[in-house]
Amino acid sequence: AAEAAAEAKAEEAEEAAAAGGDGEQEDLDAEMAPEIKALRQLFGSCVLYCGRECPLRSLEFVVLACGGTLGWDGEASRLEGSDGSITHQIVDRPMAEEDMLPKTREFVQPQWVYDCINARALLPTAPYRPGRLCPPHLSPFLDGDEGYTPLERVRAALTASGGAGEAAGEGEGGGGEDCSEGGGEESDEESEGEAGSE
């Protein structure tokens, strides 16, 4: 009787596979929380390309886990650097603006990828352009109760609560999308000074 049950299960699995789906995977997907499903597709519309200087293994793991496509400068890459489908090029060294070609892709530092995952959203790329001081890296494990809340988290909270006008009035568009060159450095110094005065 046990052998017959095992054979029946094997036949069901084969039928499910032939029908184009893995029953167990479909069950797992159905039970998955919506925010996890969304995170698994965070980079679904992105084709990223890494320079040689980037932490390739770490980036490959997180980009693929979040639904993106990744290529790199080296062997076994799925993409060539000249591929027209590349939407983001990850660069971990300073670059002159005129060297960021082609203009059809966004040039970002590796921190952009990790911050997008922590924020559970694709963030503006301007603050992460090569040669710029990136925004403070915000931990997904701390909520500000420790006595320090970074200015970026305050802005995000204001924007989420409907105070977008206040956040945008600080000259950085709420999310820092329109930061001028070096503008992020001043706000970092200001926030450090505020944290030290408390």
PDB file of C-alpha atoms in Angstrom:
ATOM      1  CA  ALA A   1       0.000   0.000   0.000  1.00  0.00           C
ATOM      2  CA  ALA A   2       2.910   2.379   0.803  1.00  0.00           C
ATOM      3  CA  GLU A   3       4.466   1.693  -2.604  1.00  0.00           C
ATOM      4  CA  ALA A   4       1.173   2.450  -4.355  1.00  0.00           C
ATOM      5  CA  ALA A   5       0.873   5.772  -2.474  1.00  0.00           C
ATOM      6  CA  ALA A   6       4.460   6.687  -3.410  1.00  0.00           C
ATOM      7  CA  GLU A   7       3.787   5.854  -7.057  1.00  0.00           C
ATOM      8  CA  ALA A   8       0.602   7.965  -7.003  1.00  0.00           C
ATOM      9  CA  LYS A   9       2.534  10.943  -5.588  1.00  0.00           C
ATOM     10  CA  ALA A  10       5.226  10.537  -8.229  1.00  0.00           C
ATOM     11  CA  GLU A  11       2.596  10.469 -10.966  1.00  0.00           C
ATOM     12  CA  GLU A  12       0.955  13.636  -9.539  1.00  0.00           C
ATOM     13  CA  ALA A  13       4.327  15.400  -9.527  1.00  0.00           C
ATOM     14  CA  GLU A  14       4.988  14.352 -13.128  1.00  0.00           C
ATOM     15  CA  GLU A  15       1.528  15.560 -14.174  1.00  0.00           C
ATOM     16  CA  ALA A  16       2.059  18.903 -12.424  1.00  0.00           C
ATOM     17  CA  ALA A  17       5.444  19.299 -14.132  1.00  0.00           C
ATOM     18  CA  ALA A  18       3.934  18.393 -17.497  1.00  0.00           C
ATOM     19  CA  ALA A  19       1.157  20.936 -16.915  1.00  0.00           C
ATOM     20  CA  GLY A  20       3.835  23.616 -16.730  1.00  0.00           C
ATOM     21  CA  GLY A  21       4.091  24.141 -13.000  1.00  0.00           C
ATOM     22  CA  ASP A  22       5.633  22.810  -9.877  1.00  0.00           C
ATOM     23  CA  GLY A  23       2.806  22.267  -7.415  1.00  0.00           C
ATOM     24  CA  GLU A  24       5.025  22.800  -4.391  1.00  0.00           C
ATOM     25  CA  GLN A  25       6.413  26.072  -5.783  1.00  0.00           C
ATOM     26  CA  GLU A  26       2.910  27.317  -6.571  1.00  0.00           C
ATOM     27  CA  ASP A  27       1.843  26.502  -3.005  1.00  0.00           C
ATOM     28  CA  LEU A  28       4.839  28.408  -1.625  1.00  0.00           C
ATOM     29  CA  ASP A  29       4.093  31.396  -3.858  1.00  0.00           C
ATOM     30  CA  ALA A  30       0.445  31.434  -2.738  1.00  0.00           C
ATOM     31  CA  GLU A  31       1.481  31.430   0.939  1.00  0.00           C
ATOM     32  CA  MET A  32       4.106  34.140   0.477  1.00  0.00           C
ATOM     33  CA  ALA A  33       3.403  37.588   1.908  1.00  0.00           C
ATOM     34  CA  PRO A  34       2.796  40.289  -0.745  1.00  0.00           C
ATOM     35  CA  GLU A  35       5.830  42.313   0.377  1.00  0.00           C
ATOM     36  CA  ILE A  36       8.070  39.261  -0.124  1.00  0.00           C
ATOM     37  CA  LYS A  37       6.602  38.662  -3.575  1.00  0.00           C
ATOM     38  CA  ALA A  38       7.286  42.300  -4.445  1.00  0.00           C
ATOM     39  CA  LEU A  39      10.857  42.073  -3.139  1.00  0.00           C
ATOM     40  CA  ARG A  40      11.490  39.003  -5.293  1.00  0.00           C
ATOM     41  CA  GLN A  41      10.674  41.187  -8.331  1.00  0.00           C
ATOM     42  CA  LEU A  42      12.292  44.433  -7.152  1.00  0.00           C
ATOM     43  CA  PHE A  43      14.874  44.433  -9.960  1.00  0.00           C
ATOM     44  CA  GLY A  44      12.582  42.640 -12.453  1.00  0.00           C
ATOM     45  CA  SER A  45      12.666  45.574 -14.870  1.00  0.00           C
ATOM     46  CA  CYS A  46      16.416  46.141 -14.436  1.00  0.00           C
ATOM     47  CA  VAL A  47      19.375  44.849 -16.391  1.00  0.00           C
ATOM     48  CA  LEU A  48      22.498  45.653 -14.396  1.00  0.00           C
ATOM     49  CA  TYR A  49      26.121  45.513 -15.473  1.00  0.00           C
ATOM     50  CA  CYS A  50      29.061  45.455 -12.998  1.00  0.00           C
ATOM     51  CA  GLY A  51      32.512  46.847 -13.518  1.00  0.00           C
ATOM     52  CA  ARG A  52      35.566  44.799 -12.493  1.00  0.00           C
ATOM     53  CA  GLU A  53      35.996  46.769  -9.279  1.00  0.00           C
ATOM     54  CA  CYS A  54      32.541  45.843  -7.888  1.00  0.00           C
ATOM     55  CA  PRO A  55      31.783  43.109  -5.314  1.00  0.00           C
ATOM     56  CA  LEU A  56      30.443  40.760  -7.975  1.00  0.00           C
ATOM     57  CA  ARG A  57      29.444  37.695  -5.928  1.00  0.00           C
ATOM     58  CA  SER A  58      27.424  39.712  -3.419  1.00  0.00           C
ATOM     59  CA  LEU A  59      25.738  41.779  -6.130  1.00  0.00           C
ATOM     60  CA  GLU A  60      25.014  38.695  -8.226  1.00  0.00           C
ATOM     61  CA  PHE A  61      23.316  37.007  -5.276  1.00  0.00           C
ATOM     62  CA  VAL A  62      21.046  39.920  -4.330  1.00  0.00           C
ATOM     63  CA  VAL A  63      20.202  41.088  -7.863  1.00  0.00           C
ATOM     64  CA  LEU A  64      19.228  37.608  -9.045  1.00  0.00           C
ATOM     65  CA  ALA A  65      17.304  36.933  -5.800  1.00  0.00           C
ATOM     66  CA  CYS A  66      15.310  40.106  -6.475  1.00  0.00           C
ATOM     67  CA  GLY A  67      14.435  39.220 -10.073  1.00  0.00           C
ATOM     68  CA  GLY A  68      17.046  41.250 -11.949  1.00  0.00           C
ATOM     69  CA  THR A  69      19.433  40.374 -14.736  1.00  0.00           C
ATOM     70  CA  LEU A  70      23.156  40.878 -14.137  1.00  0.00           C
ATOM     71  CA  GLY A  71      26.211  40.926 -16.329  1.00  0.00           C
ATOM     72  CA  TRP A  72      29.813  41.823 -15.572  1.00  0.00           C
ATOM     73  CA  ASP A  73      33.141  42.638 -17.080  1.00  0.00           C
ATOM     74  CA  GLY A  74      34.696  39.178 -17.207  1.00  0.00           C
ATOM     75  CA  GLU A  75      34.230  35.536 -18.064  1.00  0.00           C
ATOM     76  CA  ALA A  76      30.892  33.731 -17.912  1.00  0.00           C
ATOM     77  CA  SER A  77      28.893  36.952 -18.066  1.00  0.00           C
ATOM     78  CA  ARG A  78      25.444  36.813 -19.624  1.00  0.00           C
ATOM     79  CA  LEU A  79      25.939  40.277 -21.122  1.00  0.00           C
ATOM     80  CA  GLU A  80      28.549  42.292 -22.967  1.00  0.00           C
ATOM     81  CA  GLY A  81      29.231  45.816 -21.739  1.00  0.00           C
ATOM     82  CA  SER A  82      27.891  47.188 -25.013  1.00  0.00           C
ATOM     83  CA  ASP A  83      24.488  45.448 -24.682  1.00  0.00           C
ATOM     84  CA  GLY A  84      21.709  47.954 -25.357  1.00  0.00           C
ATOM     85  CA  SER A  85      19.358  46.357 -22.829  1.00  0.00           C
ATOM     86  CA  ILE A  86      21.502  47.436 -19.835  1.00  0.00           C
ATOM     87  CA  THR A  87      19.543  49.876 -17.663  1.00  0.00           C
ATOM     88  CA  HIS A  88      22.042  50.380 -14.817  1.00  0.00           C
ATOM     89  CA  GLN A  89      25.825  50.184 -14.745  1.00  0.00           C
ATOM     90  CA  ILE A  90      27.348  49.617 -11.310  1.00  0.00           C
ATOM     91  CA  VAL A  91      30.656  51.422 -10.872  1.00  0.00           C
ATOM     92  CA  ASP A  92      32.714  51.586  -7.689  1.00  0.00           C
ATOM     93  CA  ARG A  93      35.223  54.249  -8.715  1.00  0.00           C
ATOM     94  CA  PRO A  94      35.018  57.948  -9.539  1.00  0.00           C
ATOM     95  CA  MET A  95      34.069  58.763 -13.138  1.00  0.00           C
ATOM     96  CA  ALA A  96      33.809  62.007 -15.039  1.00  0.00           C
ATOM     97  CA  GLU A  97      30.265  62.803 -16.166  1.00  0.00           C
ATOM     98  CA  GLU A  98      31.334  62.760 -19.829  1.00  0.00           C
ATOM     99  CA  ASP A  99      32.679  59.190 -19.402  1.00  0.00           C
ATOM    100  CA  MET A 100      29.278  57.852 -18.298  1.00  0.00           C
ATOM    101  CA  LEU A 101      28.285  56.465 -21.680  1.00  0.00           C
ATOM    102  CA  PRO A 102      25.951  55.448 -23.132  1.00  0.00           C
ATOM    103  CA  LYS A 103      23.447  57.974 -21.784  1.00  0.00           C
ATOM    104  CA  THR A 104      20.673  55.358 -22.038  1.00  0.00           C
ATOM    105  CA  ARG A 105      21.764  53.760 -18.748  1.00  0.00           C
ATOM    106  CA  GLU A 106      22.018  54.961 -15.175  1.00  0.00           C
ATOM    107  CA  PHE A 107      25.443  54.840 -13.523  1.00  0.00           C
ATOM    108  CA  VAL A 108      25.302  53.974  -9.815  1.00  0.00           C
ATOM    109  CA  GLN A 109      27.531  52.878  -6.968  1.00  0.00           C
ATOM    110  CA  PRO A 110      26.987  49.387  -5.452  1.00  0.00           C
ATOM    111  CA  GLN A 111      25.309  50.881  -2.364  1.00  0.00           C
ATOM    112  CA  TRP A 112      22.299  51.789  -4.522  1.00  0.00           C
ATOM    113  CA  VAL A 113      21.478  48.095  -4.958  1.00  0.00           C
ATOM    114  CA  TYR A 114      21.638  47.348  -1.223  1.00  0.00           C
ATOM    115  CA  ASP A 115      19.724  50.505  -0.267  1.00  0.00           C
ATOM    116  CA  CYS A 116      16.972  49.625  -2.770  1.00  0.00           C
ATOM    117  CA  ILE A 117      16.599  46.246  -1.090  1.00  0.00           C
ATOM    118  CA  ASN A 118      16.494  47.810   2.374  1.00  0.00           C
ATOM    119  CA  ALA A 119      13.931  50.388   1.199  1.00  0.00           C
ATOM    120  CA  ARG A 120      11.969  47.706  -0.685  1.00  0.00           C
ATOM    121  CA  ALA A 121      11.782  50.078  -3.671  1.00  0.00           C
ATOM    122  CA  LEU A 122      13.883  51.350  -6.556  1.00  0.00           C
ATOM    123  CA  LEU A 123      15.465  54.537  -5.213  1.00  0.00           C
ATOM    124  CA  PRO A 124      16.421  57.633  -7.205  1.00  0.00           C
ATOM    125  CA  THR A 125      19.847  57.121  -8.758  1.00  0.00           C
ATOM    126  CA  ALA A 126      21.175  60.708  -8.628  1.00  0.00           C
ATOM    127  CA  PRO A 127      22.539  60.501  -5.051  1.00  0.00           C
ATOM    128  CA  TYR A 128      24.388  57.280  -5.960  1.00  0.00           C
ATOM    129  CA  ARG A 129      26.194  58.451  -9.104  1.00  0.00           C
ATOM    130  CA  PRO A 130      29.903  57.595  -9.260  1.00  0.00           C
ATOM    131  CA  GLY A 131      32.072  60.123  -7.462  1.00  0.00           C
ATOM    132  CA  ARG A 132      29.285  61.344  -5.176  1.00  0.00           C
ATOM    133  CA  LEU A 133      29.074  60.770  -1.458  1.00  0.00           C
ATOM    134  CA  CYS A 134      26.231  58.266  -1.076  1.00  0.00           C
ATOM    135  CA  PRO A 135      23.415  58.858   1.420  1.00  0.00           C
ATOM    136  CA  PRO A 136      23.953  57.216   4.816  1.00  0.00           C
ATOM    137  CA  HIS A 137      23.392  53.490   4.599  1.00  0.00           C
ATOM    138  CA  LEU A 138      20.199  52.826   6.556  1.00  0.00           C
ATOM    139  CA  SER A 139      19.907  49.541   8.398  1.00  0.00           C
ATOM    140  CA  PRO A 140      16.647  47.662   7.960  1.00  0.00           C
ATOM    141  CA  PHE A 141      17.131  46.385  11.523  1.00  0.00           C
ATOM    142  CA  LEU A 142      17.124  49.745  13.344  1.00  0.00           C
ATOM    143  CA  ASP A 143      14.122  52.045  13.563  1.00  0.00           C
ATOM    144  CA  GLY A 144      15.519  55.181  15.208  1.00  0.00           C
ATOM    145  CA  ASP A 145      14.625  54.233  18.771  1.00  0.00           C
ATOM    146  CA  GLU A 146      18.338  54.012  19.483  1.00  0.00           C
ATOM    147  CA  GLY A 147      18.555  57.813  19.806  1.00  0.00           C
ATOM    148  CA  TYR A 148      19.620  58.714  16.265  1.00  0.00           C
ATOM    149  CA  THR A 149      17.399  59.019  13.223  1.00  0.00           C
ATOM    150  CA  PRO A 150      19.210  59.856   9.955  1.00  0.00           C
ATOM    151  CA  LEU A 151      17.857  62.837   8.028  1.00  0.00           C
ATOM    152  CA  GLU A 152      16.931  60.590   5.076  1.00  0.00           C
ATOM    153  CA  ARG A 153      14.678  58.472   7.297  1.00  0.00           C
ATOM    154  CA  VAL A 154      13.007  61.616   8.693  1.00  0.00           C
ATOM    155  CA  ARG A 155      12.360  62.851   5.134  1.00  0.00           C
ATOM    156  CA  ALA A 156      10.919  59.480   4.126  1.00  0.00           C
ATOM    157  CA  ALA A 157       8.615  59.505   7.156  1.00  0.00           C
ATOM    158  CA  LEU A 158       7.454  63.053   6.372  1.00  0.00           C
ATOM    159  CA  THR A 159       6.790  62.113   2.758  1.00  0.00           C
ATOM    160  CA  ALA A 160       4.871  58.982   3.764  1.00  0.00           C
ATOM    161  CA  SER A 161       2.750  60.899   6.294  1.00  0.00           C
ATOM    162  CA  GLY A 162       1.746  63.565   3.785  1.00  0.00           C
ATOM    163  CA  GLY A 163       4.353  66.169   4.702  1.00  0.00           C
ATOM    164  CA  ALA A 164       5.972  65.931   1.271  1.00  0.00           C
ATOM    165  CA  GLY A 165       5.942  69.714   0.914  1.00  0.00           C
ATOM    166  CA  GLU A 166       8.034  70.099   4.064  1.00  0.00           C
ATOM    167  CA  ALA A 167      10.498  67.425   2.955  1.00  0.00           C
ATOM    168  CA  ALA A 168      10.771  68.841  -0.568  1.00  0.00           C
ATOM    169  CA  GLY A 169      11.246  72.354   0.810  1.00  0.00           C
ATOM    170  CA  GLU A 170      14.678  71.418   2.095  1.00  0.00           C
ATOM    171  CA  GLY A 171      16.163  71.779  -1.383  1.00  0.00           C
ATOM    172  CA  GLU A 172      16.705  68.124  -2.164  1.00  0.00           C
ATOM    173  CA  GLY A 173      13.316  67.071  -3.526  1.00  0.00           C
ATOM    174  CA  GLY A 174      12.457  64.883  -0.545  1.00  0.00           C
ATOM    175  CA  GLY A 175      14.416  61.902  -1.865  1.00  0.00           C
ATOM    176  CA  GLY A 176      17.565  63.652  -2.996  1.00  0.00           C
ATOM    177  CA  GLU A 177      16.847  63.058  -6.700  1.00  0.00           C
ATOM    178  CA  ASP A 178      17.884  66.585  -7.665  1.00  0.00           C
ATOM    179  CA  CYS A 179      20.938  66.856  -5.414  1.00  0.00           C
ATOM    180  CA  SER A 180      23.559  69.188  -6.800  1.00  0.00           C
ATOM    181  CA  GLU A 181      27.151  68.000  -6.896  1.00  0.00           C
ATOM    182  CA  GLY A 182      28.415  68.030  -3.318  1.00  0.00           C
ATOM    183  CA  GLY A 183      24.967  68.900  -1.912  1.00  0.00           C
ATOM    184  CA  GLY A 184      24.756  65.605  -0.064  1.00  0.00           C
ATOM    185  CA  GLU A 185      27.982  66.329   1.776  1.00  0.00           C
ATOM    186  CA  GLU A 186      26.594  69.465   3.417  1.00  0.00           C
ATOM    187  CA  SER A 187      23.462  67.712   4.629  1.00  0.00           C
ATOM    188  CA  ASP A 188      25.564  64.873   6.047  1.00  0.00           C
ATOM    189  CA  GLU A 189      27.658  67.348   8.023  1.00  0.00           C
ATOM    190  CA  GLU A 190      24.520  69.092   9.272  1.00  0.00           C
ATOM    191  CA  SER A 191      22.958  65.821  10.395  1.00  0.00           C
ATOM    192  CA  GLU A 192      26.186  64.809  12.148  1.00  0.00           C
ATOM    193  CA  GLY A 193      26.223  68.135  13.967  1.00  0.00           C
ATOM    194  CA  GLU A 194      22.606  67.685  15.051  1.00  0.00           C
ATOM    195  CA  ALA A 195      23.296  64.165  16.303  1.00  0.00           C
ATOM    196  CA  GLY A 196      26.297  65.345  18.304  1.00  0.00           C
ATOM    197  CA  SER A 197      24.393  68.200  19.951  1.00  0.00           C
ATOM    198  CA  GLU A 198      21.742  65.946  21.477  1.00  0.00           C
TER     199      GLU A 198
END
